[in-house]
Amino acid sequence: MLFSEIVSKLSDNIQAHSLTPNPEVNPEITGVAAIDEATNGTITYVEGAKFASLVNSTDASALILPLDEKLHTQATERGIAWLATPEPRLLFAQAIALFYQPYQPTPEIHPSAVIDPTAKIGNDVYIGAHVVISPGAEIGNGVIIHPNVVIYPDAKIGDRTTLHANCTIHERTQIGADCVIHSGAVIGAEGFGFVPTRTGWLKMEQSGYTVLEDGVEIGCNSAVDRPAVGETRIGKNTKIDNLVQIGHGCQIGSGCAIAGQAGMAGGVKVGNRVILAGQSGIANQVTIGDGAIASAQTGIHSDVAPGEIVSGSPAIPHKLYLKVSAVYSRLPDIYQTFKQLQRQLRKN
């Protein structure tokens, strides 16, 4: 694909490009790459002036650059085609899609699939080998169900949703349209509900529902539990990484991003556009406000206000956490100073 074709296809988000002053620099682009691994024939991106030195060393044939004239000049002087946008990483994601599309199987039902006669199957559905679809389940149009998926009774899968191999959808789970459930994920399994008695733990049956709204993605080996009553709900377009635990009765808003090994106990309420970094943990019944951010390994034990950034365990405001972290490495010296002061006071 010529560079000019890429410019044409991505023109909605491009504010400038090198073809205007240098139309003769129009290389053939055969793929995409990271800037430090780019080779001749690839296109890559630079997010800001911090990476300016890589523009002088990359072997890429084309660059996606921010709106920085110095970077444009650097690329031009090296004879590298470039295009400029306010959001280089976003445009790079769109460029990847020009060269790669995920495997899309042809609609069919494998003869080894076990489908209950009461299940409803939509049009243009792919059902792979050894899939099990239980009584009362409903599968929408254009759904892709890869091998070994198990769908329990009365579950509902929305149009164009993809269920990757070996994921499990438990009873009465409701999954919206255009969702992606990755391998090994378990949606709608029993929440961790046990009541202590004098003779041991009494199991509280988990009779509630799990609801995933449209556009939700769940990573590999993550779990979203159903509650004893009511529902666990994940809002529209929320993205959840691998190895994430969503406890029973949690309410997660739309447009959130939850990174790997994060976990939340039951009854947590997460607002819209919240970001939870890796290994962050949220205690029972905590509320996280819209637009809040928790950095990696944050332990959240109390409510977080909308827009607040928190770090540490227990969580504190991020700016305070940075100050505390700066002091942490100096603690041995501070302690020695303290001991010297103690000795001096005893002498006096």
mmCIF file of C-alpha atoms in Angstrom:
data_model
loop_
_atom_site.group_PDB
_atom_site.id
_atom_site.type_symbol
_atom_site.label_atom_id
_atom_site.label_comp_id
_atom_site.label_asym_id
_atom_site.label_seq_id
_atom_site.Cartn_x
_atom_site.Cartn_y
_atom_site.Cartn_z
ATOM 1 C CA MET A 1 0.000 0.000 0.000
ATOM 2 C CA LEU A 2 1.428 3.377 -0.979
ATOM 3 C CA PHE A 3 1.855 5.995 1.719
ATOM 4 C CA SER A 4 -0.581 8.217 -0.198
ATOM 5 C CA GLU A 5 -3.253 5.510 0.142
ATOM 6 C CA ILE A 6 -2.759 5.449 3.922
ATOM 7 C CA VAL A 7 -3.120 9.239 4.021
ATOM 8 C CA SER A 8 -6.355 8.949 2.041
ATOM 9 C CA LYS A 9 -7.813 6.209 4.245
ATOM 10 C CA LEU A 10 -6.961 8.003 7.500
ATOM 11 C CA SER A 11 -7.596 11.553 6.271
ATOM 12 C CA ASP A 12 -10.311 12.353 8.839
ATOM 13 C CA ASN A 13 -7.720 12.505 11.635
ATOM 14 C CA ILE A 14 -4.745 13.950 9.714
ATOM 15 C CA GLN A 15 -3.972 17.665 9.912
ATOM 16 C CA ALA A 16 -0.792 17.733 7.819
ATOM 17 C CA HIS A 17 1.419 15.391 5.812
ATOM 18 C CA SER A 18 4.646 15.349 3.844
ATOM 19 C CA LEU A 19 3.008 14.760 0.463
ATOM 20 C CA THR A 20 2.071 18.435 0.233
ATOM 21 C CA PRO A 21 5.668 19.729 -0.014
ATOM 22 C CA ASN A 22 7.224 16.431 -1.189
ATOM 23 C CA PRO A 23 4.786 14.394 -3.322
ATOM 24 C CA GLU A 24 7.666 12.370 -4.751
ATOM 25 C CA VAL A 25 8.351 10.783 -1.339
ATOM 26 C CA ASN A 26 5.586 8.181 -1.499
ATOM 27 C CA PRO A 27 7.018 4.839 -0.320
ATOM 28 C CA GLU A 28 5.348 1.465 -0.452
ATOM 29 C CA ILE A 29 4.230 0.520 3.089
ATOM 30 C CA THR A 30 3.957 -3.187 3.830
ATOM 31 C CA GLY A 31 3.334 -3.181 7.575
ATOM 32 C CA VAL A 32 3.495 -1.487 10.960
ATOM 33 C CA ALA A 33 6.115 -1.625 13.713
ATOM 34 C CA ALA A 34 7.330 -0.047 16.941
ATOM 35 C CA ILE A 35 9.678 2.849 16.227
ATOM 36 C CA ASP A 36 12.744 1.132 17.681
ATOM 37 C CA GLU A 37 12.038 -2.028 15.653
ATOM 38 C CA ALA A 38 10.847 -0.442 12.417
ATOM 39 C CA THR A 39 12.421 -1.496 9.131
ATOM 40 C CA ASN A 40 12.246 -0.270 5.583
ATOM 41 C CA GLY A 41 8.656 -0.477 4.327
ATOM 42 C CA THR A 42 6.992 -0.027 7.726
ATOM 43 C CA ILE A 43 5.090 2.845 9.311
ATOM 44 C CA THR A 44 5.446 3.710 12.989
ATOM 45 C CA TYR A 45 4.558 6.568 15.319
ATOM 46 C CA VAL A 46 6.066 9.075 17.751
ATOM 47 C CA GLU A 47 4.003 10.513 20.598
ATOM 48 C CA GLY A 48 6.015 13.616 21.412
ATOM 49 C CA ALA A 49 9.295 15.528 21.578
ATOM 50 C CA LYS A 50 10.522 13.068 24.212
ATOM 51 C CA PHE A 51 11.131 10.586 21.389
ATOM 52 C CA ALA A 52 12.665 13.052 18.935
ATOM 53 C CA SER A 53 15.996 11.234 18.940
ATOM 54 C CA LEU A 54 14.314 8.115 17.537
ATOM 55 C CA VAL A 55 13.211 10.068 14.481
ATOM 56 C CA ASN A 56 16.902 10.478 13.655
ATOM 57 C CA SER A 57 17.642 6.768 14.030
ATOM 58 C CA THR A 58 14.569 4.828 12.926
ATOM 59 C CA ASP A 59 14.617 2.779 9.719
ATOM 60 C CA ALA A 60 10.884 3.295 9.154
ATOM 61 C CA SER A 61 9.686 4.495 5.754
ATOM 62 C CA ALA A 62 6.858 6.564 7.237
ATOM 63 C CA LEU A 63 6.039 8.196 10.556
ATOM 64 C CA ILE A 64 2.891 9.242 12.362
ATOM 65 C CA LEU A 65 3.881 12.403 14.239
ATOM 66 C CA PRO A 66 2.311 14.873 16.659
ATOM 67 C CA LEU A 67 1.729 18.484 15.633
ATOM 68 C CA ASP A 68 5.375 19.403 16.169
ATOM 69 C CA GLU A 69 7.112 21.257 13.323
ATOM 70 C CA LYS A 70 10.582 20.314 14.580
ATOM 71 C CA LEU A 71 9.736 16.625 14.265
ATOM 72 C CA HIS A 72 8.241 17.235 10.820
ATOM 73 C CA THR A 73 11.463 18.914 9.730
ATOM 74 C CA GLN A 74 13.592 16.093 11.141
ATOM 75 C CA ALA A 75 11.602 13.499 9.213
ATOM 76 C CA THR A 76 11.700 15.542 5.992
ATOM 77 C CA GLU A 77 15.463 15.987 6.222
ATOM 78 C CA ARG A 78 15.867 12.217 6.499
ATOM 79 C CA GLY A 79 13.594 11.613 3.522
ATOM 80 C CA ILE A 80 10.930 9.887 5.658
ATOM 81 C CA ALA A 81 7.286 10.341 4.695
ATOM 82 C CA TRP A 82 5.159 11.597 7.578
ATOM 83 C CA LEU A 83 1.684 12.590 8.613
ATOM 84 C CA ALA A 84 0.693 14.677 11.621
ATOM 85 C CA THR A 85 -2.216 14.345 14.035
ATOM 86 C CA PRO A 86 -3.105 15.516 17.563
ATOM 87 C CA GLU A 87 -3.329 11.849 18.642
ATOM 88 C CA PRO A 88 -0.519 9.773 17.078
ATOM 89 C CA ARG A 89 -1.237 6.625 19.078
ATOM 90 C CA LEU A 90 -4.883 6.647 18.049
ATOM 91 C CA LEU A 91 -3.959 7.041 14.397
ATOM 92 C CA PHE A 92 -1.379 4.260 14.715
ATOM 93 C CA ALA A 93 -4.120 1.959 16.019
ATOM 94 C CA GLN A 94 -6.158 2.805 12.943
ATOM 95 C CA ALA A 95 -3.128 2.157 10.734
ATOM 96 C CA ILE A 96 -2.698 -1.318 12.240
ATOM 97 C CA ALA A 97 -6.254 -2.116 11.217
ATOM 98 C CA LEU A 98 -5.317 -1.376 7.590
ATOM 99 C CA PHE A 99 -2.811 -4.252 7.661
ATOM 100 C CA TYR A 100 -4.327 -6.738 10.095
ATOM 101 C CA GLN A 101 -7.829 -7.998 10.865
ATOM 102 C CA PRO A 102 -8.548 -10.727 13.458
ATOM 103 C CA TYR A 103 -9.500 -14.207 12.273
ATOM 104 C CA GLN A 104 -13.145 -14.191 11.191
ATOM 105 C CA PRO A 105 -14.533 -17.705 10.667
ATOM 106 C CA THR A 106 -17.177 -18.415 8.059
ATOM 107 C CA PRO A 107 -20.639 -18.900 9.628
ATOM 108 C CA GLU A 108 -21.306 -22.585 10.280
ATOM 109 C CA ILE A 109 -22.195 -24.981 13.078
ATOM 110 C CA HIS A 110 -19.624 -27.683 13.725
ATOM 111 C CA PRO A 111 -21.171 -31.183 13.841
ATOM 112 C CA SER A 112 -19.643 -31.852 17.286
ATOM 113 C CA ALA A 113 -21.422 -28.888 18.898
ATOM 114 C CA VAL A 114 -24.167 -29.799 21.392
ATOM 115 C CA ILE A 115 -27.099 -27.404 21.076
ATOM 116 C CA ASP A 116 -30.295 -27.885 23.053
ATOM 117 C CA PRO A 117 -33.431 -27.818 20.862
ATOM 118 C CA THR A 118 -34.892 -24.984 22.981
ATOM 119 C CA ALA A 119 -31.911 -22.685 22.353
ATOM 120 C CA LYS A 120 -32.481 -19.877 19.861
ATOM 121 C CA ILE A 121 -29.707 -19.355 17.315
ATOM 122 C CA GLY A 122 -29.563 -16.208 15.163
ATOM 123 C CA ASN A 123 -28.444 -15.778 11.572
ATOM 124 C CA ASP A 124 -24.850 -15.967 10.288
ATOM 125 C CA VAL A 125 -23.551 -17.565 13.480
ATOM 126 C CA TYR A 126 -20.305 -19.530 13.795
ATOM 127 C CA ILE A 127 -20.338 -22.293 16.425
ATOM 128 C CA GLY A 128 -17.072 -24.190 16.742
ATOM 129 C CA ALA A 129 -16.171 -27.717 17.755
ATOM 130 C CA HIS A 130 -17.441 -29.092 21.084
ATOM 131 C CA VAL A 131 -19.425 -25.993 21.992
ATOM 132 C CA VAL A 132 -22.269 -26.647 24.448
ATOM 133 C CA ILE A 133 -25.358 -24.426 24.348
ATOM 134 C CA SER A 134 -27.869 -25.227 27.082
ATOM 135 C CA PRO A 135 -31.682 -25.002 27.235
ATOM 136 C CA GLY A 136 -33.233 -21.568 26.823
ATOM 137 C CA ALA A 137 -30.036 -19.856 25.677
ATOM 138 C CA GLU A 138 -30.360 -17.150 23.032
ATOM 139 C CA ILE A 139 -27.614 -16.422 20.511
ATOM 140 C CA GLY A 140 -27.878 -13.246 18.420
ATOM 141 C CA ASN A 141 -27.014 -12.626 14.779
ATOM 142 C CA GLY A 142 -23.404 -12.747 13.625
ATOM 143 C CA VAL A 143 -22.142 -14.221 16.900
ATOM 144 C CA ILE A 144 -18.842 -16.121 16.851
ATOM 145 C CA ILE A 145 -18.459 -18.956 19.364
ATOM 146 C CA HIS A 146 -15.059 -20.612 19.241
ATOM 147 C CA PRO A 147 -14.399 -24.238 20.283
ATOM 148 C CA ASN A 148 -15.128 -25.600 23.760
ATOM 149 C CA VAL A 149 -17.264 -22.679 24.910
ATOM 150 C CA VAL A 150 -19.986 -23.637 27.384
ATOM 151 C CA ILE A 151 -23.151 -21.536 27.606
ATOM 152 C CA TYR A 152 -25.422 -22.339 30.543
ATOM 153 C CA PRO A 153 -29.243 -22.249 30.517
ATOM 154 C CA ASP A 154 -31.099 -19.019 29.713
ATOM 155 C CA ALA A 155 -27.979 -17.032 28.911
ATOM 156 C CA LYS A 156 -28.333 -14.365 26.218
ATOM 157 C CA ILE A 157 -25.571 -13.382 23.799
ATOM 158 C CA GLY A 158 -26.025 -10.192 21.757
ATOM 159 C CA ASP A 159 -25.405 -9.625 18.066
ATOM 160 C CA ARG A 160 -21.839 -9.801 16.718
ATOM 161 C CA THR A 161 -20.359 -10.797 20.069
ATOM 162 C CA THR A 162 -17.314 -13.074 20.038
ATOM 163 C CA LEU A 163 -16.769 -15.805 22.624
ATOM 164 C CA HIS A 164 -13.231 -17.149 22.414
ATOM 165 C CA ALA A 165 -12.254 -20.747 23.054
ATOM 166 C CA ASN A 166 -12.814 -22.247 26.500
ATOM 167 C CA CYS A 167 -14.710 -19.366 28.071
ATOM 168 C CA THR A 168 -17.799 -20.166 30.161
ATOM 169 C CA ILE A 169 -21.056 -18.200 30.318
ATOM 170 C CA HIS A 170 -23.168 -19.137 33.339
ATOM 171 C CA GLU A 171 -26.921 -19.269 33.690
ATOM 172 C CA ARG A 172 -29.060 -16.203 32.944
ATOM 173 C CA THR A 173 -26.045 -14.081 32.065
ATOM 174 C CA GLN A 174 -26.890 -11.296 29.632
ATOM 175 C CA ILE A 175 -24.161 -10.198 27.238
ATOM 176 C CA GLY A 176 -24.821 -7.272 24.899
ATOM 177 C CA ALA A 177 -23.899 -6.663 21.273
ATOM 178 C CA ASP A 178 -20.320 -6.342 19.994
ATOM 179 C CA CYS A 179 -18.756 -7.751 23.142
ATOM 180 C CA VAL A 180 -15.583 -9.878 23.258
ATOM 181 C CA ILE A 181 -15.041 -12.553 25.898
ATOM 182 C CA HIS A 182 -11.531 -13.981 25.754
ATOM 183 C CA SER A 183 -10.321 -17.497 26.446
ATOM 184 C CA GLY A 184 -10.718 -18.857 29.932
ATOM 185 C CA ALA A 185 -12.962 -16.053 31.172
ATOM 186 C CA VAL A 186 -15.901 -17.036 33.350
ATOM 187 C CA ILE A 187 -18.940 -14.777 33.285
ATOM 188 C CA GLY A 188 -21.775 -15.112 35.787
ATOM 189 C CA ALA A 189 -20.365 -17.796 38.090
ATOM 190 C CA GLU A 190 -21.452 -17.858 41.728
ATOM 191 C CA GLY A 191 -20.296 -14.992 43.877
ATOM 192 C CA PHE A 192 -18.385 -15.692 47.080
ATOM 193 C CA GLY A 193 -21.381 -15.783 49.420
ATOM 194 C CA PHE A 194 -21.137 -17.690 52.709
ATOM 195 C CA VAL A 195 -22.759 -16.920 56.075
ATOM 196 C CA PRO A 196 -20.920 -17.927 59.278
ATOM 197 C CA THR A 197 -22.827 -20.175 61.689
ATOM 198 C CA ARG A 198 -21.893 -22.030 64.854
ATOM 199 C CA THR A 199 -21.418 -25.187 62.829
ATOM 200 C CA GLY A 200 -19.544 -23.682 59.906
ATOM 201 C CA TRP A 201 -20.236 -21.728 56.731
ATOM 202 C CA LEU A 202 -23.731 -21.686 55.249
ATOM 203 C CA LYS A 203 -23.778 -21.248 51.494
ATOM 204 C CA MET A 204 -25.918 -18.330 50.329
ATOM 205 C CA GLU A 205 -27.301 -19.209 46.933
ATOM 206 C CA GLN A 206 -26.359 -16.694 44.256
ATOM 207 C CA SER A 207 -29.675 -16.152 42.495
ATOM 208 C CA GLY A 208 -28.853 -12.854 40.765
ATOM 209 C CA TYR A 209 -27.824 -11.924 37.243
ATOM 210 C CA THR A 210 -24.692 -10.779 35.452
ATOM 211 C CA VAL A 211 -25.159 -8.146 32.751
ATOM 212 C CA LEU A 212 -22.547 -6.961 30.256
ATOM 213 C CA GLU A 213 -23.688 -3.994 28.193
ATOM 214 C CA ASP A 214 -22.741 -3.420 24.537
ATOM 215 C CA GLY A 215 -19.071 -3.241 23.576
ATOM 216 C CA VAL A 216 -17.655 -4.745 26.764
ATOM 217 C CA GLU A 217 -14.428 -6.759 26.474
ATOM 218 C CA ILE A 218 -13.276 -9.271 29.094
ATOM 219 C CA GLY A 219 -9.694 -10.545 29.074
ATOM 220 C CA CYS A 220 -8.371 -14.077 29.430
ATOM 221 C CA ASN A 221 -9.002 -15.899 32.715
ATOM 222 C CA SER A 222 -10.970 -13.038 34.233
ATOM 223 C CA ALA A 223 -14.076 -13.660 36.346
ATOM 224 C CA VAL A 224 -17.265 -11.637 36.701
ATOM 225 C CA ASP A 225 -19.435 -13.086 39.472
ATOM 226 C CA ARG A 226 -23.190 -13.006 39.904
ATOM 227 C CA PRO A 227 -24.702 -11.859 43.224
ATOM 228 C CA ALA A 228 -27.107 -13.457 45.681
ATOM 229 C CA VAL A 229 -29.795 -11.020 44.557
ATOM 230 C CA GLY A 230 -29.918 -8.206 42.021
ATOM 231 C CA GLU A 231 -27.246 -7.976 39.379
ATOM 232 C CA THR A 232 -23.594 -7.473 38.631
ATOM 233 C CA ARG A 233 -23.404 -4.969 35.769
ATOM 234 C CA ILE A 234 -20.578 -3.775 33.524
ATOM 235 C CA GLY A 235 -21.319 -0.638 31.527
ATOM 236 C CA LYS A 236 -21.069 0.023 27.826
ATOM 237 C CA ASN A 237 -17.591 -0.069 26.215
ATOM 238 C CA THR A 238 -15.753 -0.912 29.425
ATOM 239 C CA LYS A 239 -12.554 -2.885 28.792
ATOM 240 C CA ILE A 240 -11.249 -5.437 31.280
ATOM 241 C CA ASP A 241 -7.798 -7.006 31.030
ATOM 242 C CA ASN A 242 -6.631 -10.549 31.814
ATOM 243 C CA LEU A 243 -6.803 -12.038 35.321
ATOM 244 C CA VAL A 244 -9.262 -9.510 36.733
ATOM 245 C CA GLN A 245 -11.767 -10.370 39.495
ATOM 246 C CA ILE A 246 -15.116 -8.578 39.561
ATOM 247 C CA GLY A 247 -16.999 -9.521 42.720
ATOM 248 C CA HIS A 248 -20.707 -10.191 43.121
ATOM 249 C CA GLY A 249 -23.019 -7.210 42.865
ATOM 250 C CA CYS A 250 -20.428 -4.777 41.496
ATOM 251 C CA GLN A 251 -21.707 -1.933 39.344
ATOM 252 C CA ILE A 252 -19.127 -0.702 36.828
ATOM 253 C CA GLY A 253 -19.846 2.304 34.632
ATOM 254 C CA SER A 254 -19.215 2.896 30.954
ATOM 255 C CA GLY A 255 -15.885 3.551 29.258
ATOM 256 C CA CYS A 256 -13.760 2.194 32.113
ATOM 257 C CA ALA A 257 -10.393 0.448 31.737
ATOM 258 C CA ILE A 258 -9.356 -2.174 34.304
ATOM 259 C CA ALA A 259 -5.845 -3.594 33.969
ATOM 260 C CA GLY A 260 -4.524 -7.069 34.750
ATOM 261 C CA GLN A 261 -4.746 -8.592 38.233
ATOM 262 C CA ALA A 262 -7.014 -5.841 39.508
ATOM 263 C CA GLY A 263 -9.750 -7.059 41.787
ATOM 264 C CA MET A 264 -12.783 -5.766 43.566
ATOM 265 C CA ALA A 265 -14.841 -7.219 46.383
ATOM 266 C CA GLY A 266 -18.617 -7.416 46.362
ATOM 267 C CA GLY A 267 -20.874 -4.411 46.016
ATOM 268 C CA VAL A 268 -18.267 -2.008 44.633
ATOM 269 C CA LYS A 269 -19.621 0.880 42.575
ATOM 270 C CA VAL A 270 -17.329 2.248 39.860
ATOM 271 C CA GLY A 271 -18.314 5.355 37.897
ATOM 272 C CA ASN A 272 -17.821 6.142 34.227
ATOM 273 C CA ARG A 273 -14.373 6.488 32.571
ATOM 274 C CA VAL A 274 -12.525 5.151 35.610
ATOM 275 C CA ILE A 275 -9.030 3.682 35.154
ATOM 276 C CA LEU A 276 -7.781 0.969 37.513
ATOM 277 C CA ALA A 277 -4.140 0.066 36.900
ATOM 278 C CA GLY A 278 -2.630 -3.380 37.399
ATOM 279 C CA GLN A 279 -3.002 -5.155 40.755
ATOM 280 C CA SER A 280 -5.185 -2.418 42.209
ATOM 281 C CA GLY A 281 -7.686 -3.733 44.737
ATOM 282 C CA ILE A 282 -10.979 -2.337 45.996
ATOM 283 C CA ALA A 283 -12.594 -3.301 49.296
ATOM 284 C CA ASN A 284 -16.218 -4.232 49.809
ATOM 285 C CA GLN A 285 -18.919 -1.594 49.109
ATOM 286 C CA VAL A 286 -16.479 1.164 48.094
ATOM 287 C CA THR A 287 -17.603 3.795 45.576
ATOM 288 C CA ILE A 288 -15.232 5.159 42.902
ATOM 289 C CA GLY A 289 -16.337 8.425 41.293
ATOM 290 C CA ASP A 290 -16.437 9.240 37.572
ATOM 291 C CA GLY A 291 -13.060 9.779 35.939
ATOM 292 C CA ALA A 292 -11.021 8.617 38.936
ATOM 293 C CA ILE A 293 -7.680 6.856 38.423
ATOM 294 C CA ALA A 294 -5.929 4.317 40.653
ATOM 295 C CA SER A 295 -2.270 3.626 39.905
ATOM 296 C CA ALA A 296 -0.697 0.163 40.016
ATOM 297 C CA GLN A 297 -1.019 -1.812 43.269
ATOM 298 C CA THR A 298 -3.297 0.768 44.868
ATOM 299 C CA GLY A 299 -5.337 -0.584 47.778
ATOM 300 C CA ILE A 300 -8.629 1.295 47.994
ATOM 301 C CA HIS A 301 -10.487 0.928 51.304
ATOM 302 C CA SER A 302 -12.699 4.026 51.219
ATOM 303 C CA ASP A 303 -14.585 6.047 48.622
ATOM 304 C CA VAL A 304 -12.690 7.936 45.926
ATOM 305 C CA ALA A 305 -14.047 11.265 44.701
ATOM 306 C CA PRO A 306 -14.766 11.901 41.010
ATOM 307 C CA GLY A 307 -11.624 12.818 39.068
ATOM 308 C CA GLU A 308 -9.267 11.987 41.937
ATOM 309 C CA ILE A 309 -5.984 10.150 41.308
ATOM 310 C CA VAL A 310 -4.928 7.802 44.105
ATOM 311 C CA SER A 311 -1.888 5.611 44.779
ATOM 312 C CA GLY A 312 -0.462 3.424 47.511
ATOM 313 C CA SER A 313 -1.977 1.036 50.010
ATOM 314 C CA PRO A 314 -3.997 2.260 51.759
ATOM 315 C CA ALA A 315 -4.769 4.686 48.948
ATOM 316 C CA ILE A 316 -3.857 8.349 49.330
ATOM 317 C CA PRO A 317 -3.909 11.240 46.830
ATOM 318 C CA HIS A 318 -1.288 10.647 44.145
ATOM 319 C CA LYS A 319 0.562 13.938 44.725
ATOM 320 C CA LEU A 320 0.965 13.076 48.402
ATOM 321 C CA TYR A 321 2.053 9.567 47.442
ATOM 322 C CA LEU A 322 4.859 10.986 45.294
ATOM 323 C CA LYS A 323 6.114 13.045 48.229
ATOM 324 C CA VAL A 324 5.954 10.023 50.531
ATOM 325 C CA SER A 325 7.823 7.914 47.975
ATOM 326 C CA ALA A 326 10.569 10.501 47.734
ATOM 327 C CA VAL A 327 11.035 10.332 51.504
ATOM 328 C CA TYR A 328 10.930 6.530 51.626
ATOM 329 C CA SER A 329 14.396 5.991 50.159
ATOM 330 C CA ARG A 330 15.832 8.464 52.679
ATOM 331 C CA LEU A 331 14.365 6.698 55.740
ATOM 332 C CA PRO A 332 17.622 4.921 56.726
ATOM 333 C CA ASP A 333 19.480 8.259 56.813
ATOM 334 C CA ILE A 334 16.603 9.935 58.644
ATOM 335 C CA TYR A 335 16.578 7.113 61.176
ATOM 336 C CA GLN A 336 20.303 7.455 61.789
ATOM 337 C CA THR A 337 19.866 11.192 62.319
ATOM 338 C CA PHE A 338 17.043 10.464 64.763
ATOM 339 C CA LYS A 339 19.217 7.999 66.718
ATOM 340 C CA GLN A 340 22.026 10.579 66.931
ATOM 341 C CA LEU A 341 19.584 13.171 68.286
ATOM 342 C CA GLN A 342 18.361 10.656 70.880
ATOM 343 C CA ARG A 343 21.920 9.990 72.042
ATOM 344 C CA GLN A 344 22.656 13.708 72.314
ATOM 345 C CA LEU A 345 19.495 14.274 74.338
ATOM 346 C CA ARG A 346 20.468 11.490 76.750
ATOM 347 C CA LYS A 347 23.909 13.051 77.264
ATOM 348 C CA ASN A 348 22.291 16.388 78.066
#
